[in-house]
Structures are given as structure tokens and as C-alpha cells.
PDB file of C-alpha atoms in Angstrom:
ATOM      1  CA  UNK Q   1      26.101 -42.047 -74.523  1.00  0.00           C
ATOM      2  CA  UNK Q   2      26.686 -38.051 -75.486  1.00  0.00           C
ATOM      3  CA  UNK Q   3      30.253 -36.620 -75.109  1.00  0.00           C
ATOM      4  CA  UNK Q   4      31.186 -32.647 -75.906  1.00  0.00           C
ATOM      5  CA  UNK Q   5      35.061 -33.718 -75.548  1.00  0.00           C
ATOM      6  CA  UNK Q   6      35.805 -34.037 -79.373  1.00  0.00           C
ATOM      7  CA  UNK Q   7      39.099 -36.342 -79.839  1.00  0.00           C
ATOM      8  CA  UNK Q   8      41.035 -35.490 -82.853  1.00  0.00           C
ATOM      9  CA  UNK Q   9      43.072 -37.810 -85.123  1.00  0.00           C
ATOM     10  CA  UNK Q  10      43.327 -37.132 -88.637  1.00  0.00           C
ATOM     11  CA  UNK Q  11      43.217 -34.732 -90.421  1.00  0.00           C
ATOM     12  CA  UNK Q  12      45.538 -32.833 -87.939  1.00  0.00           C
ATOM     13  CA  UNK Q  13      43.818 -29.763 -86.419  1.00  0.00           C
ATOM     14  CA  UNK Q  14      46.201 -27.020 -85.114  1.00  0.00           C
ATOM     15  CA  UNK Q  15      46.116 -23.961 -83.090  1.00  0.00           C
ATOM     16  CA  UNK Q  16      46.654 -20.655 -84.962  1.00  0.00           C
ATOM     17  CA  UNK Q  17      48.393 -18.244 -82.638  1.00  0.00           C
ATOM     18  CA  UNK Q  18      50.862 -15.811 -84.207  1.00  0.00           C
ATOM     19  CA  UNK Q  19      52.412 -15.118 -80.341  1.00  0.00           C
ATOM     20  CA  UNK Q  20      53.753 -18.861 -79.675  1.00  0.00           C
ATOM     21  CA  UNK Q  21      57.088 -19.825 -79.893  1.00  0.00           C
ATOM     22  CA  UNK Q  22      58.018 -22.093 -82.587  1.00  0.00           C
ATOM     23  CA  UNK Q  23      54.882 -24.757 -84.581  1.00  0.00           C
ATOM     24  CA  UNK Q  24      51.609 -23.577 -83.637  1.00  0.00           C
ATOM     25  CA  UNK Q  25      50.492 -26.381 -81.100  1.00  0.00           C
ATOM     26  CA  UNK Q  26      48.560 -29.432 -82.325  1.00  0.00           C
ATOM     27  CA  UNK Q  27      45.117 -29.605 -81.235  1.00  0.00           C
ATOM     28  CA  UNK Q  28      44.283 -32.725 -79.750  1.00  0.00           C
ATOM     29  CA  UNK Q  29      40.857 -32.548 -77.784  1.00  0.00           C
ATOM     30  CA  UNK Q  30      38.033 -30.006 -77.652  1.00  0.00           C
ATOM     31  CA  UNK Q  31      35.754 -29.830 -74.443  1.00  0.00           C
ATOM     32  CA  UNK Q  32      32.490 -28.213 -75.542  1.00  0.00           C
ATOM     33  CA  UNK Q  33      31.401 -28.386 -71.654  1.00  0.00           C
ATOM     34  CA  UNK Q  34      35.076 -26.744 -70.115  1.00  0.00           C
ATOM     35  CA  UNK Q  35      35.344 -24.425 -73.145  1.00  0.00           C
ATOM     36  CA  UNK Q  36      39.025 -25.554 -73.361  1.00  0.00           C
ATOM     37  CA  UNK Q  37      41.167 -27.412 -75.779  1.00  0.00           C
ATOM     38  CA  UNK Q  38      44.057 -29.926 -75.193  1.00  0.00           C
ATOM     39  CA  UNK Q  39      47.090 -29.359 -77.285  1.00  0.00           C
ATOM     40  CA  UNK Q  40      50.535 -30.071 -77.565  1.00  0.00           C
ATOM     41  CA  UNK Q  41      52.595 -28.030 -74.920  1.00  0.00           C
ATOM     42  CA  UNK Q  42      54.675 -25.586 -75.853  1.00  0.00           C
ATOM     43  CA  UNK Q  43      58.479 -25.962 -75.207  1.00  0.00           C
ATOM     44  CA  UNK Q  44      61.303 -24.152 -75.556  1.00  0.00           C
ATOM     45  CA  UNK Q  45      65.026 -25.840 -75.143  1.00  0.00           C
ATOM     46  CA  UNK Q  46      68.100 -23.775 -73.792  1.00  0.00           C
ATOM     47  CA  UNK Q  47      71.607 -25.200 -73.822  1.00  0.00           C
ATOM     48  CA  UNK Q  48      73.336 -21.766 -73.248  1.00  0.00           C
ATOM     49  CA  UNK Q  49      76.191 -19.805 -71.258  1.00  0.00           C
ATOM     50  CA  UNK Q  50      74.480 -16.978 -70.643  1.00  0.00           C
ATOM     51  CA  UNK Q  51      71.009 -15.396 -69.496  1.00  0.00           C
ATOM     52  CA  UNK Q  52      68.276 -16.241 -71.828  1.00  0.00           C
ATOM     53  CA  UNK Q  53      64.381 -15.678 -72.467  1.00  0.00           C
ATOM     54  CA  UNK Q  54      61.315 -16.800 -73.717  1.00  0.00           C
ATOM     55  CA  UNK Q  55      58.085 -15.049 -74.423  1.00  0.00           C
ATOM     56  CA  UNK Q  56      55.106 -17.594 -73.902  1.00  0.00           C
ATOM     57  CA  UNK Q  57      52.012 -16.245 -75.267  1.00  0.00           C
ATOM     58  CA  UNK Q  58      48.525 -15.984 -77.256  1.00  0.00           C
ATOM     59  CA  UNK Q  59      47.865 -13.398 -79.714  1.00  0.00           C
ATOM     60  CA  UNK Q  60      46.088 -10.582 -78.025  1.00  0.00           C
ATOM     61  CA  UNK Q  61      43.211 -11.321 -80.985  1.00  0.00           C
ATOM     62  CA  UNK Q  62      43.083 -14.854 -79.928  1.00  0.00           C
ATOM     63  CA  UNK Q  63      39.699 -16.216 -78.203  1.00  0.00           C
ATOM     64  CA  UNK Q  64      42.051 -18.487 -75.790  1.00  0.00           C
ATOM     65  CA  UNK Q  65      44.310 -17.527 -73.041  1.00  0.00           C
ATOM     66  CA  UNK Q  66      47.139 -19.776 -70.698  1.00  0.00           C
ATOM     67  CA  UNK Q  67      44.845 -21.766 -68.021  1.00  0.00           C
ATOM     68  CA  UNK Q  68      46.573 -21.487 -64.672  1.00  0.00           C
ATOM     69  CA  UNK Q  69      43.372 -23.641 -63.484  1.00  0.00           C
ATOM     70  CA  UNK Q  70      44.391 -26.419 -66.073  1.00  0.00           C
ATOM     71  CA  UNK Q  71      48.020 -25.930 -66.656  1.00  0.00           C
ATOM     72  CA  UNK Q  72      50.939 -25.948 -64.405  1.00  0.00           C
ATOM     73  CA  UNK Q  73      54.436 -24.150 -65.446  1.00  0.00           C
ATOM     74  CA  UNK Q  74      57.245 -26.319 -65.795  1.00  0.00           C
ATOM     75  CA  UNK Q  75      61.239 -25.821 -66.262  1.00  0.00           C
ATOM     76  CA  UNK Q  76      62.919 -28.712 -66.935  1.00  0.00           C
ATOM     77  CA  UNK Q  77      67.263 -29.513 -66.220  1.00  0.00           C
ATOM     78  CA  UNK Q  78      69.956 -28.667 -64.400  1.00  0.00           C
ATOM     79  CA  UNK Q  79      71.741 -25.690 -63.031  1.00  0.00           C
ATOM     80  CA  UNK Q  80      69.226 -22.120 -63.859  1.00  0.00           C
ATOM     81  CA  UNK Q  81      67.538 -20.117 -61.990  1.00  0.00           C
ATOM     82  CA  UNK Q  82      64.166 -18.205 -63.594  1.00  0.00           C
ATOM     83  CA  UNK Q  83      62.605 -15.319 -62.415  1.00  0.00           C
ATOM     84  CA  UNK Q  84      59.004 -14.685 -64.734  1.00  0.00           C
ATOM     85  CA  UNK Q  85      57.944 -11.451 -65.605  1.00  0.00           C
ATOM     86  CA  UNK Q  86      54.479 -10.057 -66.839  1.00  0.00           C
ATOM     87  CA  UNK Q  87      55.216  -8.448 -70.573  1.00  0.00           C
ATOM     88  CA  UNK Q  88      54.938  -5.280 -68.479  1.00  0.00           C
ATOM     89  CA  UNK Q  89      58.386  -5.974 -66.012  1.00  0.00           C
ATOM     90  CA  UNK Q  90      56.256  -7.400 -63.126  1.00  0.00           C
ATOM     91  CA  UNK Q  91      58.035  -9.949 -61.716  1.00  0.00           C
ATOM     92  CA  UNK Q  92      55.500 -12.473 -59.839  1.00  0.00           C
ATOM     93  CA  UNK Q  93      57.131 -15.712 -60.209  1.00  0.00           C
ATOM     94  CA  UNK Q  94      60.468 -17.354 -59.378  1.00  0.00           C
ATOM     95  CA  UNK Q  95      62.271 -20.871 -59.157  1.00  0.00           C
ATOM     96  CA  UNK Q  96      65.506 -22.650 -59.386  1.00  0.00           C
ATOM     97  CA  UNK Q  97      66.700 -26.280 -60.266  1.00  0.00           C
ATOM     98  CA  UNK Q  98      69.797 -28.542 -59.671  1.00  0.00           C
ATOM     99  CA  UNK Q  99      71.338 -31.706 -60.749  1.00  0.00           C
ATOM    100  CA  UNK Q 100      73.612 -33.509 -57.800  1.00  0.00           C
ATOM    101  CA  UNK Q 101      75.751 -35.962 -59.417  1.00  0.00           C
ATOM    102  CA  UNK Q 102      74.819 -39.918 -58.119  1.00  0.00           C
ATOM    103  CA  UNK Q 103      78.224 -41.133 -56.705  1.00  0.00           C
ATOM    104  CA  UNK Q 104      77.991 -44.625 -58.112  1.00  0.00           C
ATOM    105  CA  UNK Q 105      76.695 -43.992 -61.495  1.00  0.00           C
ATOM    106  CA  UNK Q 106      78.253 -40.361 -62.371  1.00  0.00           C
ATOM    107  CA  UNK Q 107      74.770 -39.155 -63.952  1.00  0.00           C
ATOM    108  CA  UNK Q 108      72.740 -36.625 -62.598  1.00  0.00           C
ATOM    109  CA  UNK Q 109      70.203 -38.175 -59.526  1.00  0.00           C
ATOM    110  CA  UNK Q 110      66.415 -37.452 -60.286  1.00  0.00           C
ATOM    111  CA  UNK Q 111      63.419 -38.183 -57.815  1.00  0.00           C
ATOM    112  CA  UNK Q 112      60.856 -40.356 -58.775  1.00  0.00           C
ATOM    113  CA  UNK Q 113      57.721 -38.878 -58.902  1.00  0.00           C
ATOM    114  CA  UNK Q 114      58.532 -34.731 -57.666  1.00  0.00           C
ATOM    115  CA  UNK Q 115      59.232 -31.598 -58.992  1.00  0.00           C
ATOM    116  CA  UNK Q 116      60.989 -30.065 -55.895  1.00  0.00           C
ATOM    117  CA  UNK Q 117      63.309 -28.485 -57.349  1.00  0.00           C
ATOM    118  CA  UNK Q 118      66.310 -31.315 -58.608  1.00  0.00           C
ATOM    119  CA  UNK Q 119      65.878 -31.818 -61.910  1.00  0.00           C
ATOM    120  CA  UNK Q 120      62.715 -29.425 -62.551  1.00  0.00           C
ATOM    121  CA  UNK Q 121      61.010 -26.359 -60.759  1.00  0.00           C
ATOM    122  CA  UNK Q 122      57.504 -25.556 -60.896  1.00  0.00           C
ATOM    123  CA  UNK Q 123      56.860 -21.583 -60.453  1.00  0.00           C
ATOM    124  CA  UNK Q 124      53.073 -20.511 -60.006  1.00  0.00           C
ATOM    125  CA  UNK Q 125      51.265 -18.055 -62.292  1.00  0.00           C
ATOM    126  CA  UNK Q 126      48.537 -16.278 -62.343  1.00  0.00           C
ATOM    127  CA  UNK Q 127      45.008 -16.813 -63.859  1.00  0.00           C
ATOM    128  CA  UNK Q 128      44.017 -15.423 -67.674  1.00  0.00           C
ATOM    129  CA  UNK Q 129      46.929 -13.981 -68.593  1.00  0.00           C
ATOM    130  CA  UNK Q 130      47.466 -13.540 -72.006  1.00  0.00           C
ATOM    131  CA  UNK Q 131      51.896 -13.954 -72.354  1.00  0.00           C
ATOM    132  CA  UNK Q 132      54.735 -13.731 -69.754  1.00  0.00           C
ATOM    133  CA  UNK Q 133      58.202 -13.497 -70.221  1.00  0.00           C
ATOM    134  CA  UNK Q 134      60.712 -16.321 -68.424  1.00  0.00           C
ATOM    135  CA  UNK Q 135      64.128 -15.216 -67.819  1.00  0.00           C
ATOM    136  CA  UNK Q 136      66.691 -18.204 -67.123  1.00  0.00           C
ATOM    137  CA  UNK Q 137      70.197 -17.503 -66.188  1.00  0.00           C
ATOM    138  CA  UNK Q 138      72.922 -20.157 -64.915  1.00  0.00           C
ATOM    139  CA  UNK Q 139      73.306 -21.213 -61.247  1.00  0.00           C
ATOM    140  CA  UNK Q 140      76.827 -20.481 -60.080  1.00  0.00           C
ATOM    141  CA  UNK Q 141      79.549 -23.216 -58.881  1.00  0.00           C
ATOM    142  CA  UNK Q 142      78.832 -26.867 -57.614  1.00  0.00           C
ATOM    143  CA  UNK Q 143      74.993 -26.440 -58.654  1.00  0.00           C
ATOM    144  CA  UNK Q 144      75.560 -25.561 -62.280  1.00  0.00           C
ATOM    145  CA  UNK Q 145      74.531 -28.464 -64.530  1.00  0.00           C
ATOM    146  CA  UNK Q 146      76.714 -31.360 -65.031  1.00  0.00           C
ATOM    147  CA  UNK Q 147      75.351 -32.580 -68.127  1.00  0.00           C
ATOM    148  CA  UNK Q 148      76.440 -29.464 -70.146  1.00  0.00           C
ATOM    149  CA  UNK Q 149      77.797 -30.073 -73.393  1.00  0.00           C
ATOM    150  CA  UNK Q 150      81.545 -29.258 -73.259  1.00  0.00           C
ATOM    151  CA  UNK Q 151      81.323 -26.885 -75.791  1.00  0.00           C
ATOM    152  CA  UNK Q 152      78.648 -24.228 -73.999  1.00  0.00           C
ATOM    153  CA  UNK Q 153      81.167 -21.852 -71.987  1.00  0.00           C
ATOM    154  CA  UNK Q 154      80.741 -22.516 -68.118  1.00  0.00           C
ATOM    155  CA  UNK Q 155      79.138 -21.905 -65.844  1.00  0.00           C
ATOM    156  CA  UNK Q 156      75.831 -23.133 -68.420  1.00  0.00           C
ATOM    157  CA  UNK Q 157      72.293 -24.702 -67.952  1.00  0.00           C
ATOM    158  CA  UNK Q 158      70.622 -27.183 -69.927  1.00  0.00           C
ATOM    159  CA  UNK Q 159      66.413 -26.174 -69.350  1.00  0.00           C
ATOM    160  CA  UNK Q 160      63.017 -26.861 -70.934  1.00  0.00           C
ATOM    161  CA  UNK Q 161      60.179 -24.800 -70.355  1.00  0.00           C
ATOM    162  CA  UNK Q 162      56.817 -26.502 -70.528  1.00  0.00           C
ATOM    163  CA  UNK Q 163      53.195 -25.405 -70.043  1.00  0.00           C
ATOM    164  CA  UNK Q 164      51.691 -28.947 -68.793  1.00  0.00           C
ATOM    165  CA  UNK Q 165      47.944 -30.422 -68.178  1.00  0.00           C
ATOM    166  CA  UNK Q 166      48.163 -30.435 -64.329  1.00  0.00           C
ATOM    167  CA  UNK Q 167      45.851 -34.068 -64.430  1.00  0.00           C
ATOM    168  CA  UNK Q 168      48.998 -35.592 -66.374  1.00  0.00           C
ATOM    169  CA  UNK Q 169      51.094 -33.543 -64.506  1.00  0.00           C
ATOM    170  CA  UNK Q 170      50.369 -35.137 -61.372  1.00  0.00           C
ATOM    171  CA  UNK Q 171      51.314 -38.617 -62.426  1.00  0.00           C
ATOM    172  CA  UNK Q 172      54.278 -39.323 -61.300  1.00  0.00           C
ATOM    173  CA  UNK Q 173      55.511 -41.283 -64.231  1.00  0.00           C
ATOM    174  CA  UNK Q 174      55.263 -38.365 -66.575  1.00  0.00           C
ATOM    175  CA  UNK Q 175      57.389 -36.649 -64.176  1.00  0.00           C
ATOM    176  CA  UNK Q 176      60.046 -38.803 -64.350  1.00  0.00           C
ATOM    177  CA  UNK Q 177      60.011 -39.384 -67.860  1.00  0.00           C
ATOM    178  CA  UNK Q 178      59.603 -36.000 -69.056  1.00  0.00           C
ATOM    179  CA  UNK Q 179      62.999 -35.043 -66.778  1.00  0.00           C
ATOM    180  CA  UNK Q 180      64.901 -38.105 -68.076  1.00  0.00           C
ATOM    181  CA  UNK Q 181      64.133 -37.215 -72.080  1.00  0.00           C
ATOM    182  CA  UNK Q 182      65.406 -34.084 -72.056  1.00  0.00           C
ATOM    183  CA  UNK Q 183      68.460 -35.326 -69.804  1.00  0.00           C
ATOM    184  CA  UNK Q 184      68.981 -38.042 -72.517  1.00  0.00           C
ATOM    185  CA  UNK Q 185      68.106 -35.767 -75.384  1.00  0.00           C
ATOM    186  CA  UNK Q 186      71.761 -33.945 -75.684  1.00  0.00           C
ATOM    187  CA  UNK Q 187      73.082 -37.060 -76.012  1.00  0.00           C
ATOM    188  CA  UNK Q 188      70.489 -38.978 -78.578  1.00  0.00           C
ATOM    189  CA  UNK Q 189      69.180 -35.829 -80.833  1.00  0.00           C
ATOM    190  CA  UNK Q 190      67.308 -38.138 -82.990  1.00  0.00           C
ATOM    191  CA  UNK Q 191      64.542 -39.612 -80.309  1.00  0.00           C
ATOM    192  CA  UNK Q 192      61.129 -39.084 -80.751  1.00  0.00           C
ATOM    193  CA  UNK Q 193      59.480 -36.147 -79.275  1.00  0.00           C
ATOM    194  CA  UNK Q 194      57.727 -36.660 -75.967  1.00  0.00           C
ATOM    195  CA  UNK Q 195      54.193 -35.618 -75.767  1.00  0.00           C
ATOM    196  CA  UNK Q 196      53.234 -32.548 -73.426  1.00  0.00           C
ATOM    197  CA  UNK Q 197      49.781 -32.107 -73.568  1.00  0.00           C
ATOM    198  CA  UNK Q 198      48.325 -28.404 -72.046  1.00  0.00           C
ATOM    199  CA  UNK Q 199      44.937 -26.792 -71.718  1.00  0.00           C
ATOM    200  CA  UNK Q 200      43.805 -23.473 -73.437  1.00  0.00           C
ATOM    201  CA  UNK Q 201      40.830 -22.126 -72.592  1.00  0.00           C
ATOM    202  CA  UNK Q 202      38.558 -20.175 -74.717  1.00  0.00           C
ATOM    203  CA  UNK Q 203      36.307 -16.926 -74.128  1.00  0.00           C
ATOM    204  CA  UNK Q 204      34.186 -15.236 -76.551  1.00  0.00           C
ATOM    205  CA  UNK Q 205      34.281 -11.346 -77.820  1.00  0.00           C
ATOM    206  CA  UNK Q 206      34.640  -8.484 -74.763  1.00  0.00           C
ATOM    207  CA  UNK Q 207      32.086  -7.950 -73.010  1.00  0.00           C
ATOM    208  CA  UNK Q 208      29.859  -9.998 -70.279  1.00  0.00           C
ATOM    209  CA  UNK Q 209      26.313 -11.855 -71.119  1.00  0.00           C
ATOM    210  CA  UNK Q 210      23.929  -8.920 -70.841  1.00  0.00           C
ATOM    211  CA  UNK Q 211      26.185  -6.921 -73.214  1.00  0.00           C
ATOM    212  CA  UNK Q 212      26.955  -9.224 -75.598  1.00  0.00           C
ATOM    213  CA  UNK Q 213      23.599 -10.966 -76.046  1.00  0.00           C
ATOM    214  CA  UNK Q 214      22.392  -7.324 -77.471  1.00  0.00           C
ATOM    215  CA  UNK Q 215      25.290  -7.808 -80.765  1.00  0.00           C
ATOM    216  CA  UNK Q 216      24.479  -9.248 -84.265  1.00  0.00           C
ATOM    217  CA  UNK Q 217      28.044 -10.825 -83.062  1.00  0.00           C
ATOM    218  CA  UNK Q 218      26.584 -13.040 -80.414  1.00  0.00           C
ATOM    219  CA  UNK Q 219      28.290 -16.667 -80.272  1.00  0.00           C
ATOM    220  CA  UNK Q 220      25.328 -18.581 -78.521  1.00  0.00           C
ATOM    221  CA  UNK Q 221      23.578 -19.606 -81.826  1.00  0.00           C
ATOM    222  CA  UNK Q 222      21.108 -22.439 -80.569  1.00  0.00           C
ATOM    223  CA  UNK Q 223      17.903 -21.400 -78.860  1.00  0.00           C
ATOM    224  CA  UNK Q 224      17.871 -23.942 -76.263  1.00  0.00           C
ATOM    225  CA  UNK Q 225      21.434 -22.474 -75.165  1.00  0.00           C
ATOM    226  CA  UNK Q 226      22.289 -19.995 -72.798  1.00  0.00           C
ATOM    227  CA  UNK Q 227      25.346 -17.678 -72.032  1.00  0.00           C
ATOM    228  CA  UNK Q 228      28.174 -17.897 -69.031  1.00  0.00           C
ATOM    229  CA  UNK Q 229      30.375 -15.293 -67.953  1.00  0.00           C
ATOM    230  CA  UNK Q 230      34.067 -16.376 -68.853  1.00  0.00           C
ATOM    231  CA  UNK Q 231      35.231 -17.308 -65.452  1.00  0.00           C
ATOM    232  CA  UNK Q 232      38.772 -18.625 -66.721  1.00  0.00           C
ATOM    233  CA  UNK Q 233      40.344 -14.655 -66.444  1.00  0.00           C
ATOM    234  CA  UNK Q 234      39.509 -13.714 -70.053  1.00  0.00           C
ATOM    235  CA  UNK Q 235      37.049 -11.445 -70.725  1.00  0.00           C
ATOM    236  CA  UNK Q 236      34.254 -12.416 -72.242  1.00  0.00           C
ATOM    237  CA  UNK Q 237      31.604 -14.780 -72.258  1.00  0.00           C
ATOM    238  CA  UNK Q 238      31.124 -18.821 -73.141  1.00  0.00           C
ATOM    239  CA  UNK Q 239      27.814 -20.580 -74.452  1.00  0.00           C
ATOM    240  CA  UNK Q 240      26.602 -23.745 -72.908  1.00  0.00           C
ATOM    241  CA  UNK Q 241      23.496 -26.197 -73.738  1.00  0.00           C
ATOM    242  CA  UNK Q 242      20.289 -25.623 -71.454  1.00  0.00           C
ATOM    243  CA  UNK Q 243      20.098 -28.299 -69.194  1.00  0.00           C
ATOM    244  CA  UNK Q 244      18.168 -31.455 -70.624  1.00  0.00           C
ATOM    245  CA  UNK Q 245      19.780 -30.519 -73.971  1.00  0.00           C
ATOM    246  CA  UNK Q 246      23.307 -31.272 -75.411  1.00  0.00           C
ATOM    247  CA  UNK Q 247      25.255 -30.280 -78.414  1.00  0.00           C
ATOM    248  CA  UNK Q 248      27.272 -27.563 -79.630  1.00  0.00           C
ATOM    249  CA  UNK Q 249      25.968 -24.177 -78.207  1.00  0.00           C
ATOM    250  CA  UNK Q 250      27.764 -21.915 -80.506  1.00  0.00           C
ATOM    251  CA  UNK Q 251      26.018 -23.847 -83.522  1.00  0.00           C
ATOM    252  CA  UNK Q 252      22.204 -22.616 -84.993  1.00  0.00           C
ATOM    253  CA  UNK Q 253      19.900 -25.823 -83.789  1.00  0.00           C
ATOM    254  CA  UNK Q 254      23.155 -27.321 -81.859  1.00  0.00           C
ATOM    255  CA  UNK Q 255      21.815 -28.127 -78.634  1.00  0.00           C
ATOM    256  CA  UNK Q 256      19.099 -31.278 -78.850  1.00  0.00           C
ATOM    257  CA  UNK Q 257      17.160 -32.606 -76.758  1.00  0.00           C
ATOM    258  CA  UNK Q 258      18.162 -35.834 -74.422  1.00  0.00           C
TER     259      UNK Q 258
END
């Protein structure tokens, strides 16, 4: 039976965005169909004493942009609060996330299966944008985060910031284990990473179907293909098989018959 989902093993495909903090994220999948791909999250790691940012983002001259259909925003650890700004200074987003201490162990008590706000917050954002900025700062008093490094000057936070696949998101497992990593990761530095995976979606040039069909430029190269307005926030169009036809749109002859 025909797939479009492309799995990728070796050799190791990767996303080239100039705007992303840190590695540029390891493609994994490619959905021909969704017009997305499946990478490796991004993720950035504060253990700090005072107010600190990240900028998560693709390259204005990328073809992709940040699903909010796909994705769901994640902050990881103990004892922050983050506000999230559009580039611009609009704040739209907000969250906060504590650690109580389990009486009979002396660790930090985690749900099971929730991000509720112990252990992990989950702020909503907006569809196609393009970057945000996340401001985290420390909680104050009993909330700060007990699993601190004595070193970090009090009161201090110890956070990840994840993009996450929603569909892995919402096993509860994942949850759990993502929250206990980075708990145990201060202490063991040499573990393996933990995969995040995270959708990008991709949208074609500027302009809508009836625009962009009149360009030398235009990305629906088969004949029996035909052209979608980007619905994912972009602008932009995508290119998808006719129906009774499968393939790769964006290729010359790529969609074949059944």
C-alpha cells in the first residue's frame, strides 16, 4: 500500500533554519499529504538566578513556520514563571510551574500523566507564527525550585522549554518521563538525550493559488496535481495529488495513477 509519510534513518536529514536555538533540528518524518515534517524539538535548558529568555523561531526565508495545530508549548521544572511575547512586545501567553517537596521521599512530587502546572506548564500560542520570545523569571519563596543546584544564587529555577507533537504529547507516559529526565538530568549530566519530536509545517512562496499558479516559480510540478491555499497561518500555498493519483506533487510526473 502507498504512504506520502517518508520515515528517515540514515543518512541523517536536518532542518536548515538560521533562527533556532542551538543544532538545527533533525528531520525525522515528512508528510507529503499534511505538508509538515516531524523533527527533533527544540529545547532550551535554564539553571539560572535571574530572569532569562529564549527566542524560538524560523528564519523569516524559511518555507515552514511553528504549528500551533500540531505542536503544543511546553516548560519543563520547578519554581519560574513565563510570560511569552510576540518579537514585537505582545504579550499573549503566560504560565507558571512548581515543585512541592514529597514528605517521605524529600524529592520533588510529579503527577502522573498532567501538565497542570507542578512540574511543567503548558501556555497556548497562536497559529503561523513565525518566532516568539519566552521570558522565565524565578517564583519567589516556598514555590521556588528545590532541586536547584547549590551553587545558582536563590531564589533560582531549573526549566526546559519544549515545542512538542501534541499526539505524543498526550500520552501520558511521555509526560512523566520527559518531567523526570530533566529533574534527574542536574544530577546525571551524562544520560542520553530524550527524544522530543515536533511538527513544522510547510507553505510555499507568498501569494494564494490563483496568484501563484501565473509564476515560472510555481511549486505544483505534476499535471495531475492541484494547488491548496496554506491553511496552517503561513502565507502561501501547498500542492497536493488529484484525487485517484498519489505521489509527490511538487515533483514533474510525481503524482501516478492508483
Amino acid at each position: 500500500m502507498y504512504s506520502d509519510v517518508v520515515k528517515l534513518s540514515r543518512p541523517k536529514l536536518f532542518l536548515d533554519n538560521e533562527a533556532s536555538p542551538g543544532p538545527n533540528p533533525e528531520v525525522v518524518e515528512i508528510s507529503l499529504t499534511n505538508s509538515t515534517v516531524r523533527v527533533g524539538s527544540w529545547v532550551s535548558h535554564f539553571i539560572v538566578g535571574n530572569t532569562s529568555h529564549v527566542q524560538l523561531a524560523m528564519s523569516r526565508s524559511s518555507p515552514f513556520v511553528l504549528s500551533a495545530k500540531a505542536n503544543s508549548l511546553i516548560i519543563v521544572g520547578c519554581g519560574f514563571r513565563v510570560v511569552l511575547d510576540i518579537v514585537d512586545g505582545w504579550t499573549y501567553g503566560s504560565c507558571a510551574s512548581f515543585c512541592p517537596i514529597d514528605n517521605s521521599t524529600g524529592e520533588p512530587f510529579l503527577p502522573d500523566v498532567v501538565c497542570n502546572g507542578i512540574g511543567c506548564c503548558q501556555p497556548s500560542i497562536p497559529v503561523g507564527l513565525l518566532s516568539f520570545l519566552i521570558n522565565l523569571s524565578p517564583l519567589d519563596g516556598a514555590s521556588r525550585c528545590p532541586i536547584t543546584p547549590s551553587l545558582a544564587p536563590e531564589p533560582a529555577f531549573n526549566a526546559s522549554v519544549h515545542m512538542v507533537e501534541q499526539e505524543w504529547w498526550s500520552e501520558g507516559s511521555n509526560v512523566y518521563g520527559l518531567q523526570q529526565y530533566f529533574i534527574d538530568l542536574p544530577s546525571y549530566p551524562d544520560m542520553s538525550p530524550f527524544f522530543v519530536p515536533a511538527i513544522a509545517a510547510w507553505a510555499l512562496g507568498r501569494f494564494p493559488c490563483e496568484e501563484a499558479a501565473q509564476r515560472p516559480d510555481f511549486g505544483c510540478r505534476s499535471k495531475n496535481s492541484m494547488c491548496l491555499n496554506s491553511t496552517n497561518g503561513a502565507d502561501g500555498y501547498v500542492c497536493r495529488c488529484s484525487d485517484g493519483y498519489h505521489g509527490n506533487p511538487y515533483m514533474t510526473n510525481g503524482c501516478q495513477d492508483l
